[in-house]
Amino acid sequence: ETGVTQSPTHLIKTRGQQVTLRCSSQSGHNTVSWYQQALGQGPQFIFQYYREEENGRGNFPPRFSGLQFPNYSSELNVNALELDDSALYLCASSLGLAGYEQYFGPGTRLTVT
Amino acid sequence: AQTVTQSQPEMSVQEAETVTLSCTYDTSESNYYLFWYKQPPSRQMILVIRQEAYKQQNATENRFSVNFQKAAKSFSLKISDSQLGDTAMYFCAFGGGSQGNLIFGKGTKLSVKP
């Protein structure tokens, strides 16, 4: 069984740029959730995708957008990067709509300068 | 809105001893799930244990067990026979409602000392 993978591991971007983060879900899982984890904090929910449709969204602006592909992998796109976007971005996969038992990838550390 | 509170920012325990991490939550949902996740310095979030709210029996996974008090909205994690590899941040998380997201507490940093 393949676990959740994320790429890249680390990323450094300049304010105003755009970034795309990628996630491959655990085999057999059809739901992907994205979280932002600031230093010293718990993860904050960005959005969830189930069968290529957005199922729910947290309190993040529209410049945070996502996609889920037919193979259930997913992308997180962030436009017009701000310094406060610097964080660890975690992807989690699960099974079913509103699947709560979520398995996380290793995360992408994004630094915005 | 649901909230999760972890009131112990840091804890330490001697190797082989027992430690209990506290978590309280607030919700109006009747059907929900509670989780404890471990995040070591390598940063990958690992699911430690889960509890369904409708189950009265407390969940147990090897050295890890929970004390689920539904009326008090309390969900503590007990780690028995602590090992050096248990050193990590521990997050309590709530799952319920239609969005499918988890709501996390701020975490407790646990240090196991030799």
Coordinates of C-alpha atoms in Angstrom, one line a residue:
Chain A
E1 CA 0.0 0.0 0.0
T2 CA 1.4 3.4 -1.1
G3 CA 1.2 6.2 1.4
V4 CA 0.5 9.9 0.7
T5 CA 3.3 11.7 -1.1
Q6 CA 3.9 15.4 -1.6
S7 CA 6.2 17.4 -3.8
P8 CA 8.3 19.4 -3.6
T9 CA 9.7 19.0 -0.1
H10 CA 10.8 22.6 0.2
L11 CA 10.1 25.7 -1.8
I12 CA 11.3 29.3 -1.7
K13 CA 9.2 31.9 -3.5
T14 CA 9.1 35.7 -3.7
R15 CA 6.1 37.7 -2.6
G16 CA 3.6 38.1 -5.5
Q17 CA 4.6 34.9 -7.2
Q18 CA 2.5 31.9 -7.8
V19 CA 3.1 28.3 -6.5
T20 CA 1.7 24.9 -7.2
L21 CA 2.0 22.0 -4.6
R22 CA 1.2 18.4 -5.5
C23 CA -0.1 15.5 -3.6
S24 CA -0.7 11.8 -4.4
S25 CA -3.3 10.1 -2.3
Q26 CA -2.9 6.8 -0.5
S27 CA -4.0 3.9 -2.8
G28 CA -7.7 3.3 -2.5
H29 CA -8.5 6.8 -1.2
N30 CA -10.7 9.1 -3.2
T31 CA -10.7 12.2 -0.9
V32 CA -8.0 14.7 -0.5
S33 CA -7.8 17.5 2.1
W34 CA -5.3 20.4 2.3
Y35 CA -4.1 22.1 5.5
Q36 CA -1.8 25.0 6.3
Q37 CA 0.3 24.6 9.4
A38 CA 2.1 27.8 10.6
L39 CA 5.1 27.4 12.9
G40 CA 4.0 26.2 16.4
Q41 CA 0.3 25.9 15.5
G42 CA -2.1 23.1 14.6
P43 CA -3.0 22.6 11.0
Q44 CA -5.8 24.8 9.5
F45 CA -8.2 23.4 6.9
I46 CA -7.9 24.9 3.5
F47 CA -10.3 22.7 1.4
Q48 CA -11.3 19.2 0.6
Y49 CA -11.8 17.4 -2.7
Y50 CA -14.0 14.4 -3.2
R51 CA -14.2 12.8 -6.7
E52 CA -12.8 15.9 -8.3
E53 CA -15.3 18.3 -6.7
E54 CA -14.6 20.7 -3.9
N55 CA -16.5 19.4 -0.8
G56 CA -15.7 22.1 1.7
R57 CA -13.5 25.1 2.2
G58 CA -12.0 26.8 5.3
N59 CA -11.4 30.5 5.9
F60 CA -8.9 31.1 3.1
P61 CA -9.1 33.7 0.3
P62 CA -9.9 32.7 -3.3
R63 CA -6.2 33.0 -4.3
F64 CA -5.9 29.6 -2.7
S65 CA -7.4 27.2 -5.2
G66 CA -7.2 23.5 -5.9
L67 CA -7.8 20.6 -8.3
Q68 CA -8.3 16.9 -8.0
F69 CA -7.6 14.6 -10.9
P70 CA -9.3 11.4 -12.0
N71 CA -6.5 9.4 -10.3
Y72 CA -7.4 11.3 -7.1
S73 CA -4.1 13.1 -6.9
S74 CA -4.4 16.8 -6.2
E75 CA -2.8 20.2 -6.6
L76 CA -2.9 23.3 -4.3
N77 CA -2.3 26.6 -6.1
V78 CA -1.6 29.8 -4.4
N79 CA -1.5 33.1 -6.3
A80 CA -0.1 36.5 -5.3
L81 CA 2.0 35.0 -2.5
E82 CA 2.2 36.9 0.7
L83 CA 4.8 36.7 3.5
D84 CA 2.1 35.1 5.8
D85 CA 1.7 32.2 3.4
S86 CA 5.0 30.9 4.7
A87 CA 4.0 27.6 6.3
L88 CA 4.0 23.8 6.1
Y89 CA 1.3 22.6 3.7
L90 CA -0.1 19.2 4.5
C91 CA -2.1 17.0 2.2
A92 CA -4.2 14.2 3.7
S93 CA -6.1 11.5 2.0
S94 CA -9.2 9.5 3.2
L95 CA -12.0 7.4 1.9
G96 CA -15.5 8.7 1.1
L97 CA -17.3 12.0 1.4
A98 CA -16.5 13.8 4.6
G99 CA -13.9 11.1 5.4
Y100 CA -12.5 12.0 8.8
E101 CA -9.8 9.3 9.2
Q102 CA -7.2 11.1 7.3
Y103 CA -3.7 10.0 6.5
F104 CA -1.1 12.7 6.0
G105 CA 1.8 13.2 3.6
P106 CA 5.2 14.6 4.8
G107 CA 4.3 18.2 3.8
T108 CA 5.8 20.9 1.7
R109 CA 7.6 23.7 3.5
L110 CA 6.9 27.0 1.7
T111 CA 9.0 30.0 2.4
V112 CA 7.9 33.4 1.0
T113 CA 10.5 36.1 1.0
Chain B
A1 CA -18.6 26.2 15.5
Q2 CA -16.4 23.4 16.8
T3 CA -13.3 24.1 18.9
V4 CA -10.5 22.0 20.2
T5 CA -8.4 23.0 23.2
Q6 CA -5.2 21.5 24.4
S7 CA -4.2 23.3 27.6
Q8 CA -0.7 21.8 28.0
P9 CA 1.8 23.4 25.6
E10 CA 4.6 21.2 26.9
M11 CA 5.1 18.1 28.9
S12 CA 7.9 15.8 29.8
V13 CA 8.0 12.2 31.1
Q14 CA 10.7 9.8 32.0
E15 CA 11.3 6.8 29.8
A16 CA 9.0 3.8 30.8
E17 CA 6.6 6.0 32.8
T18 CA 3.0 6.9 31.9
V19 CA 1.9 10.3 30.8
T20 CA -1.6 11.7 30.0
L21 CA -2.3 14.5 27.5
S22 CA -5.5 16.5 27.9
C23 CA -7.9 17.7 25.2
T24 CA -11.3 19.3 25.5
Y25 CA -13.7 20.1 22.6
D26 CA -16.9 21.9 22.0
T27 CA -19.5 20.9 19.4
S28 CA -23.3 20.7 18.9
E29 CA -22.9 17.7 16.6
S30 CA -24.2 14.4 17.9
N31 CA -22.2 12.2 15.5
Y32 CA -18.4 12.8 15.3
Y33 CA -15.0 11.4 15.6
L34 CA -12.0 12.3 17.7
F35 CA -8.3 11.6 16.9
W36 CA -4.9 12.0 18.3
Y37 CA -2.1 12.6 15.8
K38 CA 1.6 12.6 16.5
Q39 CA 4.0 14.9 14.6
P40 CA 7.7 14.1 15.2
P41 CA 10.4 16.5 14.2
S42 CA 10.4 14.8 10.8
R43 CA 7.0 16.6 10.6
Q44 CA 4.9 13.8 9.1
M45 CA 1.5 13.7 10.9
I46 CA 0.8 10.2 12.1
L47 CA -2.6 8.9 13.2
V48 CA -2.2 7.4 16.7
I49 CA -5.7 6.6 17.7
R50 CA -9.4 7.3 16.9
Q51 CA -12.6 7.3 18.8
E52 CA -16.1 7.3 17.4
A53 CA -18.5 9.4 19.6
Y54 CA -21.2 6.8 19.5
K55 CA -19.0 4.2 21.1
Q56 CA -18.9 4.1 24.9
Q57 CA -15.8 1.9 25.0
N58 CA -12.5 3.8 25.1
A59 CA -10.2 3.1 22.2
T60 CA -6.8 1.4 22.7
E61 CA -3.9 0.9 20.4
N62 CA -1.0 -1.0 22.1
R63 CA 0.6 1.5 24.6
F64 CA -1.9 4.3 23.6
S65 CA -5.3 4.6 25.1
V66 CA -7.9 7.3 25.5
N67 CA -10.3 8.4 28.2
F68 CA -13.4 9.7 26.3
Q69 CA -15.9 11.5 28.5
K70 CA -18.6 12.6 26.1
A71 CA -20.7 14.6 28.6
A72 CA -17.7 16.5 29.7
K73 CA -16.4 16.8 26.1
S74 CA -13.0 15.5 27.2
F75 CA -10.7 13.3 25.2
S76 CA -7.4 12.6 26.9
L77 CA -4.5 10.4 25.6
K78 CA -2.6 8.1 27.9
I79 CA 0.8 6.8 26.8
S80 CA 2.1 3.9 28.9
D81 CA 5.7 2.7 29.0
S82 CA 6.9 5.9 27.3
Q83 CA 9.7 5.4 24.8
L84 CA 12.2 7.9 23.4
G85 CA 10.5 7.6 20.0
D86 CA 7.3 9.0 21.5
T87 CA 9.0 12.4 21.6
A88 CA 6.8 14.6 19.3
M89 CA 4.1 17.1 19.1
Y90 CA 0.7 15.6 19.8
F91 CA -2.4 17.1 18.3
C92 CA -6.0 16.4 19.3
A93 CA -8.4 16.6 16.3
F94 CA -12.2 16.7 15.9
G95 CA -14.0 15.4 12.8
G96 CA -17.7 16.1 12.3
G97 CA -20.2 17.9 10.1
S98 CA -20.5 17.9 6.4
Q99 CA -17.3 19.4 5.2
G100 CA -15.1 16.5 6.1
N101 CA -12.4 18.6 7.7
L102 CA -10.5 18.0 10.9
I103 CA -10.2 20.7 13.5
F104 CA -7.0 20.6 15.4
G105 CA -5.9 21.8 18.8
K106 CA -2.7 23.8 19.1
G107 CA -0.7 20.8 20.2
T108 CA 1.3 19.5 23.2
K109 CA 5.0 19.1 22.9
L110 CA 6.0 15.8 24.6
S111 CA 9.6 15.1 25.6
V112 CA 10.5 11.6 26.8
K113 CA 13.7 11.7 28.8
P114 CA 16.1 8.8 29.2

